[in-house]
Short mmCIF file of C-alpha atoms in Angstrom, two decimals:
data_model
loop_
_atom_site.label_atom_id
_atom_site.label_comp_id
_atom_site.label_asym_id
_atom_site.label_seq_id
_atom_site.Cartn_x
_atom_site.Cartn_y
_atom_site.Cartn_z
CA MET A 694 7.25 31.75 -55.12
CA GLN A 695 4.09 31.35 -56.98
CA ASP A 696 2.21 29.21 -54.70
CA SER A 697 3.60 31.42 -51.50
CA LYS A 698 1.71 33.02 -48.61
CA LEU A 699 2.62 36.40 -50.16
CA VAL A 700 1.23 35.82 -53.90
CA LYS A 701 -2.16 34.72 -52.66
CA ILE A 702 -2.47 37.42 -50.35
CA LEU A 703 -2.04 39.80 -53.34
CA LYS A 704 -3.96 37.73 -55.78
CA LYS A 705 -6.79 39.29 -53.10
CA PHE A 706 -6.53 42.73 -54.26
CA GLU A 707 -8.01 45.04 -56.86
CA LYS A 708 -5.61 46.61 -59.49
CA ASP A 709 -6.32 50.06 -58.29
CA GLU A 710 -5.37 48.95 -53.83
CA ILE A 711 -1.95 46.86 -56.02
CA GLU A 712 -1.22 50.30 -57.34
CA ARG A 713 -1.43 52.00 -53.64
CA LEU A 714 0.51 49.17 -52.24
CA ARG A 715 3.37 50.38 -54.92
CA CYS A 716 3.63 53.16 -53.56
CA PHE A 717 3.05 52.39 -49.97
CA MET A 718 5.59 49.83 -50.35
CA SER A 719 8.12 52.58 -52.31
CA SER A 720 8.01 54.84 -49.40
CA SER A 721 11.18 55.02 -47.31
CA TYR A 722 8.48 56.66 -44.83
CA PHE A 723 7.05 53.31 -44.58
CA VAL A 724 9.82 51.01 -45.82
CA LYS A 725 14.02 51.84 -44.57
CA ARG A 726 15.47 48.65 -46.81
CA GLN A 727 16.34 49.70 -50.19
CA THR A 728 16.01 45.77 -51.41
CA LEU A 729 12.55 45.22 -50.04
CA ILE A 730 11.41 48.16 -51.57
CA ASP A 731 12.79 46.48 -54.94
CA PHE A 732 11.70 43.14 -53.49
CA VAL A 733 8.21 44.63 -53.77
CA LEU A 734 8.18 45.95 -57.24
CA LEU A 735 9.48 42.90 -58.68
CA ILE A 736 6.46 40.76 -56.96
CA LEU A 737 4.30 43.31 -57.76
CA ASP A 738 4.99 43.78 -61.51
CA GLU A 739 4.02 40.04 -62.52
CA TYR A 740 0.47 41.12 -60.69
CA PRO A 741 -2.18 39.81 -61.24
CA ALA A 742 -0.94 36.39 -62.56
CA PHE A 743 1.94 35.97 -60.90
CA LYS A 744 2.59 32.78 -62.99
CA SER A 745 6.17 33.95 -64.84
CA SER A 746 9.16 32.59 -64.15
CA LYS A 747 10.68 35.86 -63.08
CA ILE A 748 9.13 35.84 -59.55
CA GLU A 749 11.15 32.54 -58.74
CA SER A 750 12.69 33.36 -56.26
CA PRO A 751 16.56 32.39 -57.57
CA VAL A 752 15.66 34.84 -60.23
CA ILE A 753 14.87 37.21 -57.88
CA TYR A 754 18.09 36.25 -55.82
CA ASN A 755 20.15 37.12 -58.53
CA LYS A 756 18.49 40.70 -58.95
CA LEU A 757 18.66 41.82 -55.88
CA TYR A 758 22.32 39.86 -55.14
CA PRO A 759 24.23 39.84 -58.27
CA GLY A 760 26.86 37.18 -58.19
CA GLU A 761 25.73 36.07 -55.14
CA ALA A 762 25.37 32.39 -54.07
CA PHE A 763 21.27 31.57 -53.57
CA GLN A 764 19.77 31.87 -49.99
CA HIS A 765 16.72 31.08 -49.61
CA LYS A 766 16.71 32.03 -45.87
CA THR A 767 17.00 35.75 -47.37
CA ILE A 768 14.15 35.42 -49.58
CA PHE A 769 11.93 33.68 -47.10
CA LYS A 770 12.72 36.84 -44.78
CA LEU A 771 11.99 39.46 -47.68
CA MET A 772 8.86 37.66 -47.86
CA ASN A 773 7.75 37.67 -44.56
CA LEU A 774 8.93 41.97 -44.45
CA THR A 775 6.67 42.25 -47.43
CA ILE A 776 3.57 40.28 -45.29
CA ASP A 777 4.21 42.91 -42.62
CA GLY A 778 4.00 45.91 -44.71
CA VAL A 779 0.87 44.21 -46.79
CA HIS A 780 -0.72 44.30 -43.14
CA LYS A 781 0.66 48.09 -42.37
CA PHE A 782 -0.85 49.15 -45.38
CA LEU A 783 -4.16 47.71 -45.05
CA ALA A 784 -4.37 48.91 -41.50
CA VAL A 785 -3.52 52.66 -43.39
CA GLU A 786 -6.06 51.89 -45.51
CA ASN A 787 -8.95 50.93 -43.47
CA PHE A 788 -7.54 54.17 -41.13
CA PHE A 789 -8.33 56.74 -43.96
CA ASN A 790 -11.12 55.59 -44.91
CA ASP A 791 -12.45 56.77 -41.09
CA PRO A 792 -13.26 60.28 -40.92
CA GLN A 793 -14.21 59.92 -37.54
CA GLU A 794 -11.18 58.02 -36.47
CA THR A 795 -8.44 60.51 -38.41
CA GLY A 796 -10.17 63.49 -36.56
CA TYR A 797 -10.03 61.89 -33.29
CA ARG A 798 -6.30 61.24 -33.39
CA LEU A 799 -5.73 64.51 -35.19
CA MET A 800 -6.95 65.71 -31.67
CA GLU A 801 -4.87 63.95 -29.79
CA SER A 802 -1.79 65.02 -31.35
CA LEU A 803 -2.48 68.39 -31.60
CA ARG A 804 -3.58 68.28 -28.06
CA ALA A 805 -0.10 67.31 -27.16
CA LYS A 806 1.89 69.12 -28.93
CA GLY A 807 -0.01 72.10 -27.43
CA MET A 808 -1.31 73.65 -30.27
CA GLY A 809 -4.54 74.81 -28.65
CA ASN A 810 -5.79 76.86 -31.53
CA GLU A 811 -5.44 74.28 -33.89
CA PHE A 812 -6.55 71.85 -31.53
CA LEU A 813 -9.89 74.13 -30.83
CA ARG A 814 -10.38 74.56 -34.85
CA ILE A 815 -10.10 70.77 -35.61
CA ALA A 816 -12.53 70.43 -33.13
CA SER A 817 -14.73 72.14 -34.24
CA ILE A 818 -14.90 70.88 -37.90
CA TYR A 819 -14.95 66.91 -36.32
CA SER A 820 -17.83 68.12 -34.53
CA ASN A 821 -20.06 69.53 -37.56
CA ASP A 822 -19.20 66.36 -39.07
CA LEU A 823 -20.51 64.04 -35.91
CA GLU A 824 -23.74 66.23 -35.92
CA SER A 825 -24.14 66.19 -39.71
CA GLY A 826 -23.99 62.25 -39.96
CA TYR A 827 -26.15 59.17 -38.30
CA LYS A 828 -27.41 59.71 -34.58
CA ASP A 829 -26.88 55.71 -34.01
CA GLN A 830 -25.04 53.54 -31.86
CA GLN A 831 -21.83 54.70 -33.22
CA TYR A 832 -22.56 58.61 -33.13
CA PHE A 833 -22.54 58.25 -29.29
CA TYR A 834 -19.23 56.24 -29.43
CA HIS A 835 -17.29 58.63 -30.93
CA ILE A 836 -18.96 61.46 -29.25
CA MET A 837 -17.40 59.74 -25.86
CA ARG A 838 -13.91 60.18 -27.45
CA TYR A 839 -14.40 63.54 -28.51
CA GLU A 840 -15.38 64.85 -25.42
CA ASN A 841 -12.82 62.63 -23.73
CA GLU A 842 -10.31 65.25 -25.56
CA LEU A 843 -11.71 68.01 -25.18
CA ASP A 844 -11.75 67.24 -21.52
CA SER A 845 -8.46 66.77 -21.36
CA TYR A 846 -7.48 69.85 -23.54
CA TYR A 847 -9.28 72.22 -20.96
CA ASN A 848 -8.14 70.24 -17.76
CA LEU A 849 -4.68 70.95 -18.85
CA ASN A 850 -5.93 74.89 -19.58
CA LYS A 851 -6.15 75.92 -16.24
CA GLU A 852 -6.88 78.99 -17.51
CA HIS A 853 -10.43 78.24 -18.62
CA PHE A 854 -13.34 77.96 -17.05
CA GLY A 855 -16.22 75.62 -17.03
CA TYR A 856 -14.26 72.75 -18.72
CA ASP A 857 -16.13 70.37 -16.36
CA GLN A 858 -18.83 70.35 -19.07
CA TYR A 859 -17.33 67.96 -21.21
CA LEU A 860 -16.60 65.59 -18.32
CA GLN A 861 -20.41 65.63 -17.64
CA LYS A 862 -20.76 65.37 -21.46
CA LYS A 863 -18.78 62.40 -21.75
CA SER A 864 -20.28 60.47 -18.96
CA ASN A 865 -23.55 61.26 -21.22
CA ALA A 866 -22.06 59.79 -24.59
CA LEU A 867 -21.10 56.80 -22.56
CA ASP A 868 -24.24 56.23 -21.04
CA ASN A 869 -25.77 56.25 -24.26
CA TYR A 870 -23.58 54.13 -26.25
CA TYR A 871 -23.78 51.65 -23.88
CA ILE A 872 -27.34 51.21 -23.19
CA SER A 873 -27.97 51.73 -26.89
CA ALA A 874 -25.12 49.00 -27.70
CA LYS A 875 -26.26 46.50 -24.70
CA LEU A 876 -30.17 46.80 -26.51
CA LYS A 877 -28.81 46.32 -29.86
CA LEU A 878 -26.89 43.53 -29.18
CA ALA A 879 -29.99 41.55 -26.85
CA CYS A 880 -32.06 41.72 -30.01
CA ASP A 881 -29.28 39.82 -32.15
CA LEU A 882 -29.10 37.56 -28.96
CA ILE A 883 -33.17 37.05 -28.65
CA ASN A 884 -33.83 36.58 -32.05
CA ARG A 885 -31.15 33.84 -32.53
CA GLN A 886 -32.52 32.26 -29.60
CA ASN A 887 -35.89 32.21 -31.02
CA ILE A 888 -34.65 30.76 -34.38
CA PHE A 889 -32.00 28.45 -32.94
CA SER A 890 -34.10 27.48 -29.41
CA SER A 891 -30.52 27.97 -27.71
CA GLU A 892 -30.36 29.46 -24.11
CA THR A 893 -28.28 32.64 -23.68
CA LYS A 894 -27.63 34.79 -20.53
CA PHE A 895 -28.62 38.73 -20.63
CA ASN A 896 -26.63 39.91 -18.48
CA LEU A 897 -27.68 43.33 -16.60
CA LEU A 898 -30.65 43.62 -19.58
CA ASN A 899 -33.21 43.77 -16.87
CA GLU A 900 -31.47 46.37 -15.26
CA ILE A 901 -31.49 48.60 -18.45
CA VAL A 902 -34.73 47.84 -19.97
CA ASP A 903 -36.08 49.07 -16.35
CA TYR A 904 -33.74 51.97 -16.38
CA VAL A 905 -34.93 53.29 -19.75
CA ALA A 906 -38.36 52.72 -18.85
CA LEU A 907 -38.03 54.44 -16.00
CA ASN A 908 -36.45 57.50 -17.91
CA PHE A 909 -38.30 56.83 -21.11
CA GLU A 910 -39.15 60.78 -21.63
CA THR A 911 -35.68 61.01 -22.32
CA PHE A 912 -34.44 57.66 -24.28
CA GLU A 913 -37.45 58.55 -26.75
CA LYS A 914 -35.66 61.28 -27.73
CA ILE A 915 -32.52 59.04 -28.51
CA PRO A 916 -33.63 56.48 -31.43
CA ALA A 917 -30.74 54.93 -30.85
CA VAL A 918 -31.91 53.76 -27.82
CA SER A 919 -35.65 53.66 -28.35
CA VAL A 920 -35.85 51.82 -31.21
CA TYR A 921 -33.71 48.84 -29.95
CA TYR A 922 -35.90 49.38 -26.77
CA ARG A 923 -38.83 48.68 -28.52
CA VAL A 924 -37.18 45.84 -30.63
CA VAL A 925 -36.21 44.49 -27.40
CA GLN A 926 -39.94 45.00 -25.93
CA THR A 927 -40.94 43.23 -29.09
CA LEU A 928 -39.52 40.20 -29.38
#
């Protein structure tokens, strides 16, 4: 057990992460089998060294299934289920550390439930959060998704007029996101090519540069585009 894949994964965790993992894996919402919960807690109790004889497979098996003959395949299955649980824990932690993603998903759920007033309230809060942050490439990505939710909401509520504006805003956000992302990627590719003398194909780069140049009065007000445009020109 000490040299298992599971233990090697758990050794990468900080103490506070282990405590949150303990809470996560103890929740019947996420883990349905009590035996699995008991197995995980026995393992986590030996953090950080995981060298105690208490986590040897036969010892743990005897605690979980007293009086029964040792079955290695059962322990192997419990370890794999625990690794799956750890993966879910990491995904959930990452999700809740992203306020934009959680805000968008909440809007999506409220809209699907037909909770219009709450949807609009959360949409307003989410909009303020977006506008108070950096207007970088990811800003336009989140705006695109935000406007998509508003468009879907108003499209389903025909009593509301003027909802076509959200479709247009979604289109504009998509353009700004794509152009800024493409220019940023071009900067990285050109720079790497200059350093390593490698040949790289820049699909649509000339077309995007020309488009930005023709509409620079508009894009100059969008740093996520104008800055990378100038960097590309410099490189």
